[in-house]
Structures are given as C-alpha cells and as structure tokens.
Amino acid sequence: QQQVKQSPQSLIVQKGGIPIINCAYENTAFDYFPWYQQFPGKGPALLIAIRPDVSEKKEGRFTISFNKSAKQFSLHIMDSQPGDSATYFCAASMDAGGTSYGKLTFGQGTILTVHP
Amino acid sequence: DVKVTQSSRYLVKRTGEKVFLECVQDMDHENMFWYRQDPGLGLRLIYFSYDVKMKEKGDIPEGYSVSREKKERFSLILESASTNQTSMYLCASRSWGRVYSNQPQHFGDGTRLSIL
C-alpha cells in the first residue's frame, strides 16, 4: 500500500517555467513532510520541509504548499533553471513522541527536466 | 559535512549467492537505514537500525537481513539473491532527534546491484 502518492511521474518545462509536483498522503498521523532532490548518480538530499501547522513554506525559489484538510502538499519551483533538472521525492514522517527514529515514507518520484 | 559511503557503486552477482552491501557513516549517527529504489516505486524502506545490534523491519524486509555490529557500519545481506532483487540500494543515516528538529537523513550515492 503506497501511503504517499506522487504525481506526475515526469515533467518537462522550459527555463523560467514553474513546475509543480503534487503529493497526497493517507495517514493522518504524519506530521512532517520533506522533499528530497536527487541528481543522477547521487543519493537524495533534503531540499525543503514543512510541518502541518503552516500552509506554506518558502526557501529561495522552492515553495511547499500544504493543505491539511485535503491531505495534499505540493512543491513549486519558481523561475526554474536547467540545473534544477533532477528527480524529486516527497516524503512523510511521524514524530510519534520522538520514537519513530525519523523513518520516511517516500512518494514514487518525479523526474524533472528543465530545457534551456 | 556528513559522509555516507557505500562500498560498491556497481555489483553483479548470480542467483543463489549470498550478497553483502556495506555502508559506513562518519558522523556518529544513531539511526541508519537501507532502501531500495526502483523506477515508479520511489524509495522503499527495507530495514533500519536505531542502535548497535538493534534493528527493525521496514516495509519490504522479505529476502533481506541486516547487521550492525559497530555504530558507524550497517550491512545489508541478501541471503540467497534472486533476480527480483536487482535494484539500486541506498543507505542513509540520521542523528537522534525529533523528526522536525532539522535532522535530515543523509544518503550515500547508492549501489546498483544486478542479479543474473
């Protein structure tokens, strides 16, 4: 059972476009939602994360929008650049009073290509 | 800077062989994780460890075991390799702390394992 569903599977935009990647989760116990970025040949690295007590978080050109009632969150990349071409994973975690050890449940991933 | 090192970048083994994948982290992290990454399925947790000699099953533990004899080293073992275990394997480590304490998982660059 995939507890975090991510779409689209792939996305192609022109430089300067605003790609949007969407995720939906099922488990209401999740209370931390990070996004990881993975370049070819490398492991994923944390990009940005949000807690459900806020509806939006912005770091540079990257923004997470969060809709708790719909159990959905999305990543927006403003003014996208060819260097943003990578695979993006949404994820979810639950704190469980500090006993979850930081386990993550990942979405399926989105391959983003930004053309010059 | 946190460094997670996976011993092999590419590995080719035969069905029925016992396969060891090794992972070492240099940041004294308590928690370590093994994932497999498959196209369209994202990252799926196989096993994790929260202390030396302590381990817990993830979402897809069947056919795998793990060993953590030292804090910095976490090994994934395929007891009798099968072709459906051909995949990219990623190791990660994380410090102890609440999930939203800005303690991300740090990933190695992966081992691409082919079982013939």
CSV table of N, CA and C in Angstrom, one decimal, chain A residues 2 9 31-32 36 38 41-44 46 51 89 93-95 97-98 100-104 106-109, chain B residues 9 31 33 35 37 39-43 45 48 50 56 59 90 94 96 98-100 102 104-105 107-109:
chain,number,residue,atom,x,y,z
A,2,GLN,N,0.7,2.1,-1.0
A,2,GLN,CA,1.5,3.3,-1.1
A,2,GLN,C,0.9,4.4,-0.3
A,9,GLN,N,4.7,11.6,-12.9
A,9,GLN,CA,5.9,10.7,-12.8
A,9,GLN,C,7.1,11.4,-13.5
A,31,ASP,N,3.3,14.0,10.4
A,31,ASP,CA,3.3,15.3,10.9
A,31,ASP,C,4.6,16.1,10.4
A,32,TYR,N,5.2,15.5,9.4
A,32,TYR,CA,6.4,16.2,8.9
A,32,TYR,C,6.6,15.8,7.4
A,36,TYR,N,12.9,15.7,-1.1
A,36,TYR,CA,14.3,15.4,-1.4
A,36,TYR,C,14.6,15.5,-2.9
A,38,GLN,N,17.3,14.5,-6.0
A,38,GLN,CA,18.3,13.6,-6.3
A,38,GLN,C,18.8,13.8,-7.8
A,41,GLY,N,23.3,9.7,-10.4
A,41,GLY,CA,24.5,9.2,-9.8
A,41,GLY,C,24.7,9.6,-8.3
A,42,LYS,N,23.8,10.3,-7.8
A,42,LYS,CA,23.9,10.8,-6.4
A,42,LYS,C,22.8,10.3,-5.5
A,43,GLY,N,23.0,10.3,-4.2
A,43,GLY,CA,21.9,10.0,-3.3
A,43,GLY,C,21.0,11.2,-3.2
A,44,PRO,N,19.7,11.0,-2.7
A,44,PRO,CA,18.8,12.1,-2.4
A,44,PRO,C,19.4,13.0,-1.3
A,46,LEU,N,18.1,16.4,1.3
A,46,LEU,CA,17.0,17.2,1.7
A,46,LEU,C,17.0,18.6,1.0
A,51,ARG,N,6.0,21.5,8.3
A,51,ARG,CA,5.1,20.9,9.3
A,51,ARG,C,3.7,21.3,9.0
A,89,PHE,N,11.5,13.7,-4.8
A,89,PHE,CA,10.7,12.8,-4.0
A,89,PHE,C,10.1,13.6,-2.8
A,93,SER,N,6.7,11.7,7.4
A,93,SER,CA,7.2,11.1,8.6
A,93,SER,C,6.3,11.4,9.8
A,94,MET,N,6.3,10.6,10.8
A,94,MET,CA,5.6,10.9,12.0
A,94,MET,C,6.5,10.9,13.2
A,95,ASP,N,6.3,11.9,14.0
A,95,ASP,CA,7.2,12.1,15.2
A,95,ASP,C,7.0,11.0,16.2
A,97,GLY,N,6.1,11.1,19.2
A,97,GLY,CA,6.7,11.4,20.5
A,97,GLY,C,8.2,11.2,20.5
A,98,GLY,N,8.8,11.2,19.3
A,98,GLY,CA,10.2,11.0,19.2
A,98,GLY,C,10.7,9.6,19.1
A,100,SER,N,9.9,7.5,16.4
A,100,SER,CA,9.8,7.0,15.0
A,100,SER,C,11.2,6.9,14.4
A,101,TYR,N,12.2,7.4,15.0
A,101,TYR,CA,13.6,7.4,14.5
A,101,TYR,C,13.8,8.1,13.2
A,102,GLY,N,12.8,8.9,12.8
A,102,GLY,CA,12.9,9.6,11.6
A,102,GLY,C,12.7,8.8,10.4
A,103,LYS,N,11.9,7.7,10.5
A,103,LYS,CA,11.6,6.9,9.3
A,103,LYS,C,10.8,7.8,8.3
A,104,LEU,N,11.1,7.6,7.1
A,104,LEU,CA,10.4,8.3,6.0
A,104,LEU,C,9.6,7.3,5.1
A,106,PHE,N,8.3,7.5,1.3
A,106,PHE,CA,8.5,8.3,0.1
A,106,PHE,C,7.4,8.1,-0.9
A,107,GLY,N,7.2,9.2,-1.7
A,107,GLY,CA,6.4,9.0,-2.9
A,107,GLY,C,7.2,8.4,-4.0
A,108,GLN,N,6.6,8.2,-5.2
A,108,GLN,CA,7.1,7.5,-6.3
A,108,GLN,C,8.2,8.2,-7.0
A,109,GLY,N,8.3,9.5,-6.8
A,109,GLY,CA,9.3,10.3,-7.5
A,109,GLY,C,8.9,11.0,-8.8
B,9,ARG,N,29.9,0.8,-6.0
B,9,ARG,CA,29.0,1.5,-6.9
B,9,ARG,C,28.1,0.6,-7.7
B,31,ASN,N,20.9,6.5,14.0
B,31,ASN,CA,20.0,5.8,13.1
B,31,ASN,C,20.6,5.6,11.7
B,33,PHE,N,19.6,3.4,7.8
B,33,PHE,CA,18.5,2.9,7.0
B,33,PHE,C,19.0,2.3,5.7
B,35,TYR,N,17.4,1.4,1.9
B,35,TYR,CA,16.2,1.5,1.0
B,35,TYR,C,16.6,0.8,-0.3
B,37,GLN,N,15.6,1.5,-4.4
B,37,GLN,CA,15.0,2.5,-5.3
B,37,GLN,C,14.7,1.8,-6.7
B,39,PRO,N,12.3,2.4,-10.4
B,39,PRO,CA,11.5,3.4,-11.2
B,39,PRO,C,10.0,3.2,-10.9
B,40,GLY,N,9.4,4.3,-10.7
B,40,GLY,CA,7.9,4.3,-10.5
B,40,GLY,C,7.5,3.9,-9.1
B,41,LEU,N,8.4,3.4,-8.3
B,41,LEU,CA,8.1,3.0,-6.9
B,41,LEU,C,8.7,3.8,-5.9
B,42,GLY,N,9.6,4.7,-6.2
B,42,GLY,CA,10.3,5.5,-5.3
B,42,GLY,C,11.3,4.8,-4.4
B,43,LEU,N,11.5,5.3,-3.2
B,43,LEU,CA,12.4,4.6,-2.2
B,43,LEU,C,11.5,3.8,-1.3
B,45,LEU,N,11.6,1.4,2.2
B,45,LEU,CA,12.5,1.0,3.3
B,45,LEU,C,12.5,-0.5,3.5
B,48,PHE,N,15.8,-0.8,9.2
B,48,PHE,CA,16.6,0.3,9.8
B,48,PHE,C,17.1,-0.1,11.1
B,50,TYR,N,18.4,1.6,15.0
B,50,TYR,CA,18.5,2.8,15.8
B,50,TYR,C,19.6,2.7,16.9
B,56,GLU,N,15.0,-3.0,13.0
B,56,GLU,CA,13.6,-3.1,12.8
B,56,GLU,C,13.3,-3.3,11.4
B,59,ASP,N,9.3,-1.7,5.3
B,59,ASP,CA,8.1,-2.1,4.5
B,59,ASP,C,8.3,-3.3,3.6
B,90,LEU,N,20.1,2.1,-1.5
B,90,LEU,CA,20.6,3.3,-0.9
B,90,LEU,C,20.7,3.2,0.6
B,94,ARG,N,21.0,9.1,10.1
B,94,ARG,CA,20.4,10.3,10.7
B,94,ARG,C,20.7,10.3,12.2
B,96,TRP,N,20.0,11.3,16.1
B,96,TRP,CA,18.8,11.1,17.0
B,96,TRP,C,18.2,12.5,17.1
B,98,ARG,N,13.9,14.6,17.2
B,98,ARG,CA,12.5,14.7,16.7
B,98,ARG,C,12.5,14.9,15.2
B,99,VAL,N,11.5,14.4,14.6
B,99,VAL,CA,11.5,14.4,13.1
B,99,VAL,C,11.7,15.8,12.5
B,100,TYR,N,11.1,16.8,13.3
B,100,TYR,CA,11.2,18.2,12.8
B,100,TYR,C,12.3,19.0,13.4
B,102,ASN,N,15.2,19.4,12.3
B,102,ASN,CA,16.2,19.7,11.3
B,102,ASN,C,17.3,18.7,11.3
B,104,PRO,N,18.0,15.8,9.0
B,104,PRO,CA,17.6,15.0,7.8
B,104,PRO,C,18.3,13.7,7.7
B,105,GLN,N,17.8,12.8,6.9
B,105,GLN,CA,18.5,11.6,6.5
B,105,GLN,C,19.6,12.0,5.5
B,107,PHE,N,22.1,10.5,2.7
B,107,PHE,CA,22.2,9.3,1.8
B,107,PHE,C,23.6,9.1,1.2
B,108,GLY,N,23.9,7.9,1.1
B,108,GLY,CA,25.1,7.5,0.2
B,108,GLY,C,24.6,7.6,-1.3
B,109,ASP,N,25.6,7.4,-2.2
B,109,ASP,CA,25.3,7.5,-3.6
B,109,ASP,C,24.8,6.2,-4.2
